[in-house]
PDB file of C-alpha atoms in Angstrom:
ATOM      1  CA  MET A   7    -112.872-175.264  71.935  1.00  0.00           C
ATOM      2  CA  ALA A   8    -110.236-175.608  74.622  1.00  0.00           C
ATOM      3  CA  ALA A   9    -109.216-178.998  73.232  1.00  0.00           C
ATOM      4  CA  PHE A  10    -108.897-177.509  69.751  1.00  0.00           C
ATOM      5  CA  ASN A  11    -106.663-174.729  71.067  1.00  0.00           C
ATOM      6  CA  VAL A  12    -104.429-177.284  72.781  1.00  0.00           C
ATOM      7  CA  VAL A  13    -104.139-179.428  69.652  1.00  0.00           C
ATOM      8  CA  PHE A  14    -103.523-176.364  67.458  1.00  0.00           C
ATOM      9  CA  GLY A  15    -100.853-175.105  69.844  1.00  0.00           C
ATOM     10  CA  CYS A  16     -99.108-178.483  69.852  1.00  0.00           C
ATOM     11  CA  VAL A  17     -99.151-178.683  66.053  1.00  0.00           C
ATOM     12  CA  MET A  18     -97.726-175.173  65.715  1.00  0.00           C
ATOM     13  CA  ALA A  19     -95.046-175.912  68.300  1.00  0.00           C
ATOM     14  CA  LEU A  20     -94.098-179.094  66.433  1.00  0.00           C
ATOM     15  CA  LEU A  21     -93.892-177.245  63.123  1.00  0.00           C
ATOM     16  CA  LEU A  22     -91.733-174.550  64.709  1.00  0.00           C
ATOM     17  CA  ILE A  23     -89.367-177.168  66.120  1.00  0.00           C
ATOM     18  CA  LEU A  24     -89.143-178.981  62.785  1.00  0.00           C
ATOM     19  CA  PHE A  25     -88.610-175.680  60.974  1.00  0.00           C
ATOM     20  CA  THR A  26     -85.690-174.927  63.276  1.00  0.00           C
ATOM     21  CA  ILE A  27     -83.896-178.265  63.288  1.00  0.00           C
ATOM     22  CA  SER A  28     -84.703-179.860  59.901  1.00  0.00           C
ATOM     23  CA  SER A  29     -83.749-178.379  56.522  1.00  0.00           C
ATOM     24  CA  ILE A  30     -86.150-180.771  54.767  1.00  0.00           C
ATOM     25  CA  ALA A  31     -89.060-179.703  56.987  1.00  0.00           C
ATOM     26  CA  ARG A  32     -88.078-176.072  56.455  1.00  0.00           C
ATOM     27  CA  TYR A  33     -88.129-176.637  52.681  1.00  0.00           C
ATOM     28  CA  TYR A  34     -91.673-178.021  52.671  1.00  0.00           C
ATOM     29  CA  ILE A  35     -92.994-175.517  55.196  1.00  0.00           C
ATOM     30  CA  LYS A  36     -91.636-172.550  53.260  1.00  0.00           C
ATOM     31  CA  PHE A  37     -92.935-173.851  49.941  1.00  0.00           C
ATOM     32  CA  THR A  38     -96.333-174.449  51.517  1.00  0.00           C
ATOM     33  CA  LEU A  39     -96.314-170.874  52.791  1.00  0.00           C
ATOM     34  CA  PHE A  40     -95.287-169.681  49.335  1.00  0.00           C
ATOM     35  CA  VAL A  41     -98.193-171.474  47.661  1.00  0.00           C
ATOM     36  CA  VAL A  42    -100.839-170.574  50.245  1.00  0.00           C
ATOM     37  CA  LEU A  43     -99.847-166.926  50.659  1.00  0.00           C
ATOM     38  CA  SER A  44     -99.418-166.426  46.909  1.00  0.00           C
ATOM     39  CA  LEU A  45    -102.905-167.829  46.359  1.00  0.00           C
ATOM     40  CA  ILE A  46    -104.414-165.588  49.017  1.00  0.00           C
ATOM     41  CA  PHE A  47    -102.603-162.374  48.149  1.00  0.00           C
ATOM     42  CA  ALA A  48    -102.958-162.746  44.375  1.00  0.00           C
ATOM     43  CA  THR A  49    -106.694-163.401  44.533  1.00  0.00           C
ATOM     44  CA  ALA A  50    -107.845-161.258  47.507  1.00  0.00           C
ATOM     45  CA  PRO A  51    -108.021-158.087  45.341  1.00  0.00           C
ATOM     46  CA  LEU A  52    -109.933-159.975  42.594  1.00  0.00           C
ATOM     47  CA  PRO A  53    -113.246-158.083  43.133  1.00  0.00           C
ATOM     48  CA  LEU A  54    -111.439-154.782  42.509  1.00  0.00           C
ATOM     49  CA  MET A  55    -110.076-156.076  39.210  1.00  0.00           C
ATOM     50  CA  PHE A  56    -113.551-156.191  37.658  1.00  0.00           C
ATOM     51  CA  PHE A  57    -113.590-152.384  37.608  1.00  0.00           C
ATOM     52  CA  ARG A  58    -110.782-152.411  34.993  1.00  0.00           C
ATOM     53  CA  PRO A  59    -110.595-155.953  33.576  1.00  0.00           C
ATOM     54  CA  PHE A  60    -107.426-157.140  31.822  1.00  0.00           C
ATOM     55  CA  SER A  61    -105.433-154.081  32.892  1.00  0.00           C
ATOM     56  CA  PRO A  62    -101.796-154.691  33.940  1.00  0.00           C
ATOM     57  CA  LYS A  63    -102.435-152.252  36.790  1.00  0.00           C
ATOM     58  CA  ASN A  64    -104.588-154.922  38.434  1.00  0.00           C
ATOM     59  CA  ALA A  65    -101.353-156.681  39.370  1.00  0.00           C
ATOM     60  CA  LEU A  66    -100.025-153.824  41.508  1.00  0.00           C
ATOM     61  CA  ILE A  67    -101.834-154.696  44.753  1.00  0.00           C
ATOM     62  CA  PRO A  68    -101.019-158.438  44.540  1.00  0.00           C
ATOM     63  CA  ALA A  69     -97.420-157.502  43.696  1.00  0.00           C
ATOM     64  CA  CYS A  70     -97.132-155.372  46.825  1.00  0.00           C
ATOM     65  CA  LEU A  71     -98.483-158.186  49.006  1.00  0.00           C
ATOM     66  CA  LEU A  72     -96.238-160.761  47.327  1.00  0.00           C
ATOM     67  CA  ARG A  73     -93.161-158.647  48.003  1.00  0.00           C
ATOM     68  CA  ILE A  74     -94.065-158.695  51.687  1.00  0.00           C
ATOM     69  CA  THR A  75     -94.358-162.497  51.502  1.00  0.00           C
ATOM     70  CA  ALA A  76     -90.912-162.725  49.925  1.00  0.00           C
ATOM     71  CA  ARG A  77     -89.435-160.748  52.807  1.00  0.00           C
ATOM     72  CA  VAL A  78     -91.140-163.046  55.312  1.00  0.00           C
ATOM     73  CA  LEU A  79     -89.572-166.067  53.604  1.00  0.00           C
ATOM     74  CA  GLY A  80     -86.123-164.473  53.815  1.00  0.00           C
ATOM     75  CA  ILE A  81     -85.700-163.391  50.200  1.00  0.00           C
ATOM     76  CA  ARG A  82     -84.029-160.046  49.553  1.00  0.00           C
ATOM     77  CA  TRP A  83     -83.355-158.393  46.228  1.00  0.00           C
ATOM     78  CA  THR A  84     -81.462-155.616  44.501  1.00  0.00           C
ATOM     79  CA  VAL A  85     -82.604-154.123  41.208  1.00  0.00           C
ATOM     80  CA  ARG A  86     -80.007-152.711  38.826  1.00  0.00           C
ATOM     81  CA  GLY A  87     -80.374-150.937  35.497  1.00  0.00           C
ATOM     82  CA  LEU A  88     -83.592-148.976  36.112  1.00  0.00           C
ATOM     83  CA  GLU A  89     -82.186-146.301  33.825  1.00  0.00           C
ATOM     84  CA  ASN A  90     -82.612-148.790  30.957  1.00  0.00           C
ATOM     85  CA  VAL A  91     -86.408-148.870  31.274  1.00  0.00           C
ATOM     86  CA  ASP A  92     -88.177-146.837  28.560  1.00  0.00           C
ATOM     87  CA  ASP A  93     -91.923-146.544  29.196  1.00  0.00           C
ATOM     88  CA  SER A  94     -92.441-144.312  26.164  1.00  0.00           C
ATOM     89  CA  ARG A  95     -92.680-147.348  23.863  1.00  0.00           C
ATOM     90  CA  GLY A  96     -93.441-151.034  23.830  1.00  0.00           C
ATOM     91  CA  ALA A  97     -90.855-153.781  24.188  1.00  0.00           C
ATOM     92  CA  VAL A  98     -90.400-157.525  24.411  1.00  0.00           C
ATOM     93  CA  ILE A  99     -89.084-158.396  27.868  1.00  0.00           C
ATOM     94  CA  LEU A 100     -86.995-161.552  28.250  1.00  0.00           C
ATOM     95  CA  LEU A 101     -86.465-163.082  31.704  1.00  0.00           C
ATOM     96  CA  ASN A 102     -84.550-166.219  32.654  1.00  0.00           C
ATOM     97  CA  HIS A 103     -86.704-168.889  34.307  1.00  0.00           C
ATOM     98  CA  GLN A 104     -85.518-170.783  37.395  1.00  0.00           C
ATOM     99  CA  SER A 105     -88.412-171.680  39.679  1.00  0.00           C
ATOM    100  CA  CYS A 106     -92.043-170.995  40.517  1.00  0.00           C
ATOM    101  CA  ILE A 107     -90.757-168.384  42.972  1.00  0.00           C
ATOM    102  CA  ASP A 108     -89.971-166.301  39.886  1.00  0.00           C
ATOM    103  CA  LEU A 109     -93.408-164.966  40.798  1.00  0.00           C
ATOM    104  CA  TYR A 110     -91.629-162.803  43.361  1.00  0.00           C
ATOM    105  CA  VAL A 111     -89.386-161.384  40.638  1.00  0.00           C
ATOM    106  CA  LEU A 112     -92.475-160.441  38.643  1.00  0.00           C
ATOM    107  CA  ALA A 113     -93.880-158.794  41.779  1.00  0.00           C
ATOM    108  CA  VAL A 114     -90.746-156.641  41.955  1.00  0.00           C
ATOM    109  CA  LEU A 115     -90.874-155.740  38.249  1.00  0.00           C
ATOM    110  CA  TRP A 116     -94.587-154.903  37.904  1.00  0.00           C
ATOM    111  CA  PRO A 117     -94.434-151.440  39.498  1.00  0.00           C
ATOM    112  CA  LEU A 118     -91.194-150.631  37.659  1.00  0.00           C
ATOM    113  CA  MET A 119     -92.527-151.158  34.130  1.00  0.00           C
ATOM    114  CA  GLU A 120     -95.751-149.692  32.813  1.00  0.00           C
ATOM    115  CA  ARG A 121     -98.173-151.757  30.729  1.00  0.00           C
ATOM    116  CA  CYS A 122     -96.281-155.012  31.304  1.00  0.00           C
ATOM    117  CA  THR A 123     -98.051-158.243  30.344  1.00  0.00           C
ATOM    118  CA  VAL A 124     -96.745-161.731  31.099  1.00  0.00           C
ATOM    119  CA  VAL A 125     -96.945-164.700  28.727  1.00  0.00           C
ATOM    120  CA  SER A 126     -97.692-167.979  30.520  1.00  0.00           C
ATOM    121  CA  LYS A 127     -98.731-171.536  29.706  1.00  0.00           C
ATOM    122  CA  ARG A 128    -102.496-171.969  29.428  1.00  0.00           C
ATOM    123  CA  SER A 129    -102.732-174.576  32.197  1.00  0.00           C
ATOM    124  CA  LEU A 130    -102.204-171.762  34.701  1.00  0.00           C
ATOM    125  CA  GLN A 131    -105.472-170.177  33.585  1.00  0.00           C
ATOM    126  CA  TYR A 132    -107.422-173.172  34.905  1.00  0.00           C
ATOM    127  CA  LEU A 133    -105.992-172.903  38.430  1.00  0.00           C
ATOM    128  CA  VAL A 134    -109.028-171.065  39.763  1.00  0.00           C
ATOM    129  CA  PRO A 135    -109.055-168.566  41.446  1.00  0.00           C
ATOM    130  CA  PHE A 136    -105.333-167.811  40.934  1.00  0.00           C
ATOM    131  CA  GLY A 137    -105.605-168.274  37.184  1.00  0.00           C
ATOM    132  CA  THR A 138    -108.638-165.997  37.127  1.00  0.00           C
ATOM    133  CA  ALA A 139    -106.656-163.250  38.857  1.00  0.00           C
ATOM    134  CA  THR A 140    -103.749-163.567  36.426  1.00  0.00           C
ATOM    135  CA  TRP A 141    -106.232-163.417  33.542  1.00  0.00           C
ATOM    136  CA  MET A 142    -107.763-160.251  34.971  1.00  0.00           C
ATOM    137  CA  TRP A 143    -104.396-158.486  35.098  1.00  0.00           C
ATOM    138  CA  GLY A 144    -103.790-159.226  31.441  1.00  0.00           C
ATOM    139  CA  THR A 145    -101.708-162.408  31.325  1.00  0.00           C
ATOM    140  CA  VAL A 146    -101.463-163.864  27.817  1.00  0.00           C
ATOM    141  CA  PHE A 147    -101.956-167.632  27.846  1.00  0.00           C
ATOM    142  CA  ILE A 148    -100.469-169.917  25.222  1.00  0.00           C
ATOM    143  CA  ASP A 149    -100.835-173.623  24.499  1.00  0.00           C
ATOM    144  CA  ARG A 150     -97.954-175.998  24.060  1.00  0.00           C
ATOM    145  CA  GLY A 151     -96.974-176.350  20.429  1.00  0.00           C
ATOM    146  CA  ALA A 152     -95.153-174.031  18.079  1.00  0.00           C
ATOM    147  CA  HIS A 153     -98.112-173.277  15.769  1.00  0.00           C
ATOM    148  CA  SER A 154    -100.700-172.391  18.410  1.00  0.00           C
ATOM    149  CA  ALA A 155     -98.217-170.417  20.501  1.00  0.00           C
ATOM    150  CA  ARG A 156     -97.034-168.451  17.447  1.00  0.00           C
ATOM    151  CA  SER A 157    -100.643-167.611  16.555  1.00  0.00           C
ATOM    152  CA  VAL A 158    -101.335-166.131  20.001  1.00  0.00           C
ATOM    153  CA  LEU A 159     -98.048-164.244  20.093  1.00  0.00           C
ATOM    154  CA  ASN A 160     -98.677-162.783  16.641  1.00  0.00           C
ATOM    155  CA  LYS A 161    -101.832-161.151  17.998  1.00  0.00           C
ATOM    156  CA  GLN A 162     -99.715-159.373  20.618  1.00  0.00           C
ATOM    157  CA  THR A 163     -97.615-157.658  17.970  1.00  0.00           C
ATOM    158  CA  GLU A 164    -100.170-154.884  17.535  1.00  0.00           C
ATOM    159  CA  ALA A 165    -100.433-154.367  21.305  1.00  0.00           C
ATOM    160  CA  VAL A 166     -96.665-153.929  21.541  1.00  0.00           C
ATOM    161  CA  LYS A 167     -96.458-151.696  18.483  1.00  0.00           C
ATOM    162  CA  SER A 168     -99.535-149.498  18.830  1.00  0.00           C
ATOM    163  CA  TYR A 169    -100.397-149.598  22.527  1.00  0.00           C
ATOM    164  CA  LYS A 170     -96.836-149.585  23.887  1.00  0.00           C
ATOM    165  CA  ARG A 171     -97.347-152.832  25.774  1.00  0.00           C
ATOM    166  CA  LYS A 172     -94.398-154.643  27.274  1.00  0.00           C
ATOM    167  CA  LEU A 173     -94.685-158.366  26.620  1.00  0.00           C
ATOM    168  CA  LEU A 174     -92.713-160.446  29.139  1.00  0.00           C
ATOM    169  CA  LEU A 175     -91.664-163.963  28.176  1.00  0.00           C
ATOM    170  CA  PHE A 176     -89.379-166.696  29.485  1.00  0.00           C
ATOM    171  CA  PRO A 177     -87.358-167.493  26.343  1.00  0.00           C
ATOM    172  CA  GLU A 178     -85.992-170.763  27.743  1.00  0.00           C
ATOM    173  CA  GLY A 179     -89.529-172.151  27.778  1.00  0.00           C
ATOM    174  CA  THR A 180     -89.071-174.139  30.972  1.00  0.00           C
ATOM    175  CA  ARG A 181     -87.537-173.573  34.385  1.00  0.00           C
ATOM    176  CA  HIS A 182     -84.173-174.938  35.444  1.00  0.00           C
ATOM    177  CA  SER A 183     -81.572-174.376  38.156  1.00  0.00           C
ATOM    178  CA  GLY A 184     -78.337-174.852  36.235  1.00  0.00           C
ATOM    179  CA  ASP A 185     -75.423-172.506  35.673  1.00  0.00           C
ATOM    180  CA  LYS A 186     -76.080-172.223  31.933  1.00  0.00           C
ATOM    181  CA  LEU A 187     -79.214-170.739  30.419  1.00  0.00           C
ATOM    182  CA  LEU A 188     -81.170-173.135  28.228  1.00  0.00           C
ATOM    183  CA  PRO A 189     -81.306-172.457  24.466  1.00  0.00           C
ATOM    184  CA  PHE A 190     -83.715-169.615  23.708  1.00  0.00           C
ATOM    185  CA  ARG A 191     -86.842-170.194  21.674  1.00  0.00           C
ATOM    186  CA  LYS A 192     -87.478-167.801  18.807  1.00  0.00           C
ATOM    187  CA  GLY A 193     -91.134-166.851  19.379  1.00  0.00           C
ATOM    188  CA  ALA A 194     -90.349-163.718  21.395  1.00  0.00           C
ATOM    189  CA  PHE A 195     -87.847-162.566  18.775  1.00  0.00           C
ATOM    190  CA  HIS A 196     -90.395-162.921  15.976  1.00  0.00           C
ATOM    191  CA  VAL A 197     -92.780-160.686  17.949  1.00  0.00           C
ATOM    192  CA  ALA A 198     -90.041-158.090  18.475  1.00  0.00           C
ATOM    193  CA  LEU A 199     -89.173-158.028  14.768  1.00  0.00           C
ATOM    194  CA  ASP A 200     -92.803-157.874  13.628  1.00  0.00           C
ATOM    195  CA  ALA A 201     -93.558-155.052  16.072  1.00  0.00           C
ATOM    196  CA  GLU A 202     -90.265-153.297  15.338  1.00  0.00           C
ATOM    197  CA  ALA A 203     -89.870-153.166  19.096  1.00  0.00           C
ATOM    198  CA  PRO A 204     -86.691-153.426  21.156  1.00  0.00           C
ATOM    199  CA  ILE A 205     -85.811-156.410  23.311  1.00  0.00           C
ATOM    200  CA  GLN A 206     -85.310-155.735  27.034  1.00  0.00           C
ATOM    201  CA  PRO A 207     -83.251-158.530  28.634  1.00  0.00           C
ATOM    202  CA  ILE A 208     -83.688-158.945  32.385  1.00  0.00           C
ATOM    203  CA  VAL A 209     -81.410-161.318  34.278  1.00  0.00           C
ATOM    204  CA  VAL A 210     -82.070-162.786  37.718  1.00  0.00           C
ATOM    205  CA  SER A 211     -79.064-164.225  39.539  1.00  0.00           C
ATOM    206  CA  LYS A 212     -79.099-167.864  40.579  1.00  0.00           C
ATOM    207  CA  TYR A 213     -81.187-168.862  43.606  1.00  0.00           C
ATOM    208  CA  HIS A 214     -78.315-170.225  45.673  1.00  0.00           C
ATOM    209  CA  PHE A 215     -80.621-170.465  48.685  1.00  0.00           C
ATOM    210  CA  LEU A 216     -82.970-172.853  46.844  1.00  0.00           C
ATOM    211  CA  ASP A 217     -82.133-176.451  45.913  1.00  0.00           C
ATOM    212  CA  SER A 218     -85.055-178.739  45.095  1.00  0.00           C
ATOM    213  CA  LYS A 219     -82.900-181.854  44.786  1.00  0.00           C
ATOM    214  CA  ARG A 220     -81.444-181.426  48.280  1.00  0.00           C
ATOM    215  CA  HIS A 221     -84.716-180.020  49.660  1.00  0.00           C
ATOM    216  CA  LYS A 222     -83.113-176.759  50.700  1.00  0.00           C
ATOM    217  CA  PHE A 223     -85.002-173.463  50.953  1.00  0.00           C
ATOM    218  CA  GLY A 224     -82.993-171.006  52.989  1.00  0.00           C
ATOM    219  CA  SER A 225     -82.698-167.240  53.031  1.00  0.00           C
ATOM    220  CA  GLY A 226     -80.718-165.272  50.505  1.00  0.00           C
ATOM    221  CA  GLU A 227     -80.329-162.434  48.060  1.00  0.00           C
ATOM    222  CA  ILE A 228     -81.027-162.130  44.360  1.00  0.00           C
ATOM    223  CA  ILE A 229     -79.843-159.487  41.913  1.00  0.00           C
ATOM    224  CA  ILE A 230     -82.277-158.422  39.204  1.00  0.00           C
ATOM    225  CA  THR A 231     -80.459-156.694  36.349  1.00  0.00           C
ATOM    226  CA  ILE A 232     -82.339-154.778  33.652  1.00  0.00           C
ATOM    227  CA  LEU A 233     -79.946-154.746  30.710  1.00  0.00           C
ATOM    228  CA  PRO A 234     -79.890-152.054  27.994  1.00  0.00           C
ATOM    229  CA  LEU A 235     -82.419-152.328  25.184  1.00  0.00           C
ATOM    230  CA  ILE A 236     -81.439-154.315  22.112  1.00  0.00           C
ATOM    231  CA  GLU A 237     -82.866-152.506  19.094  1.00  0.00           C
ATOM    232  CA  THR A 238     -84.494-154.497  16.290  1.00  0.00           C
ATOM    233  CA  GLU A 239     -85.342-151.704  13.868  1.00  0.00           C
ATOM    234  CA  GLY A 240     -84.002-152.483  10.427  1.00  0.00           C
ATOM    235  CA  LEU A 241     -83.599-156.189  11.140  1.00  0.00           C
ATOM    236  CA  ASN A 242     -85.437-158.937   9.243  1.00  0.00           C
ATOM    237  CA  LYS A 243     -86.100-162.645   9.638  1.00  0.00           C
ATOM    238  CA  GLU A 244     -82.673-163.507   8.255  1.00  0.00           C
ATOM    239  CA  ASP A 245     -81.125-161.733  11.243  1.00  0.00           C
ATOM    240  CA  ILE A 246     -83.068-163.647  13.875  1.00  0.00           C
ATOM    241  CA  ASP A 247     -80.451-166.313  14.605  1.00  0.00           C
ATOM    242  CA  ALA A 248     -77.789-163.683  15.225  1.00  0.00           C
ATOM    243  CA  LEU A 249     -80.239-161.689  17.371  1.00  0.00           C
ATOM    244  CA  VAL A 250     -81.021-164.750  19.503  1.00  0.00           C
ATOM    245  CA  GLU A 251     -77.330-165.519  19.932  1.00  0.00           C
ATOM    246  CA  THR A 252     -76.429-161.943  20.866  1.00  0.00           C
ATOM    247  CA  THR A 253     -79.251-161.712  23.406  1.00  0.00           C
ATOM    248  CA  GLN A 254     -78.492-165.060  25.020  1.00  0.00           C
ATOM    249  CA  ASN A 255     -74.773-164.296  25.267  1.00  0.00           C
ATOM    250  CA  LYS A 256     -75.459-160.982  27.007  1.00  0.00           C
ATOM    251  CA  MET A 257     -77.887-162.589  29.448  1.00  0.00           C
ATOM    252  CA  GLN A 258     -75.559-165.517  30.137  1.00  0.00           C
ATOM    253  CA  GLU A 259     -72.664-163.177  30.860  1.00  0.00           C
ATOM    254  CA  GLU A 260     -74.732-161.175  33.335  1.00  0.00           C
ATOM    255  CA  PHE A 261     -76.200-164.323  34.903  1.00  0.00           C
ATOM    256  CA  THR A 262     -72.724-165.755  35.503  1.00  0.00           C
ATOM    257  CA  ARG A 263     -71.419-162.495  36.945  1.00  0.00           C
ATOM    258  CA  THR A 264     -74.281-161.716  39.336  1.00  0.00           C
ATOM    259  CA  SER A 265     -74.653-165.358  40.401  1.00  0.00           C
ATOM    260  CA  ALA A 266     -70.990-165.392  41.423  1.00  0.00           C
ATOM    261  CA  GLU A 267     -71.563-162.166  43.355  1.00  0.00           C
ATOM    262  CA  THR A 268     -74.550-163.463  45.330  1.00  0.00           C
ATOM    263  CA  LYS A 269     -72.785-166.780  45.981  1.00  0.00           C
ATOM    264  CA  GLN A 270     -69.797-164.956  47.431  1.00  0.00           C
ATOM    265  CA  ARG A 271     -72.060-162.888  49.684  1.00  0.00           C
ATOM    266  CA  LEU A 272     -73.893-166.027  50.842  1.00  0.00           C
ATOM    267  CA  HIS A 273     -70.657-167.786  51.756  1.00  0.00           C
ATOM    268  CA  GLY A 274     -69.360-164.655  53.439  1.00  0.00           C
ATOM    269  CA  ARG A 275     -72.482-164.550  55.595  1.00  0.00           C
ATOM    270  CA  ASP A 276     -72.110-168.228  56.473  1.00  0.00           C
TER     271      ASP A 276
END
């Protein structure tokens, strides 16, 4: 036992030294902590979720624990536009997608929006027990492919329309770290039109503290902006291209503005 304690102490001391002096080591250590702690905190409350299966409220305890993890890793956030949230009706929520640490953004949003359900790729469902936990808090899983994804999303129309669900999607379809949002896919907009529900754009500023190519994972701030609702009542399928363009332009404008703001603050701190 004594030998184990000595070896464990040496390993921890080495990791602490590497964390301090090497940005590459810090990158891998922080991502490892992100994965391990997210797995633990998302799944620890799993037994409690069986009392109300598939309820979005099951995500509240994991969200609280994940927000603590984000603080530990040096991530801070500011939420703007809370006055734009309308819990009296359903909506289609659109969020730009940058990294797997978007999970922390979801953890911030869950307690701010009632009846919010996330749409995710089906492969996540098979990452047991994490996928099981996400399933139990109501995540909607879709397969790759326009036809199968559209079929699943069409079934959510009634939930948005009649049960006032908020359906959160990443309209870009894949994560990226560029300065320009990727072209939006139309699936979310079809759901909004079919449900006669508004679109709620949410924009997260660029993660200037995170750079996968340079293996950089520092500390920093993000701004989460909840933009005003974009109404779809009275629109039809012929209006969808204009609706997509309007939504993407508004989100791009906010992304550019808040990303410049957080970048300036980061450089000012340096």
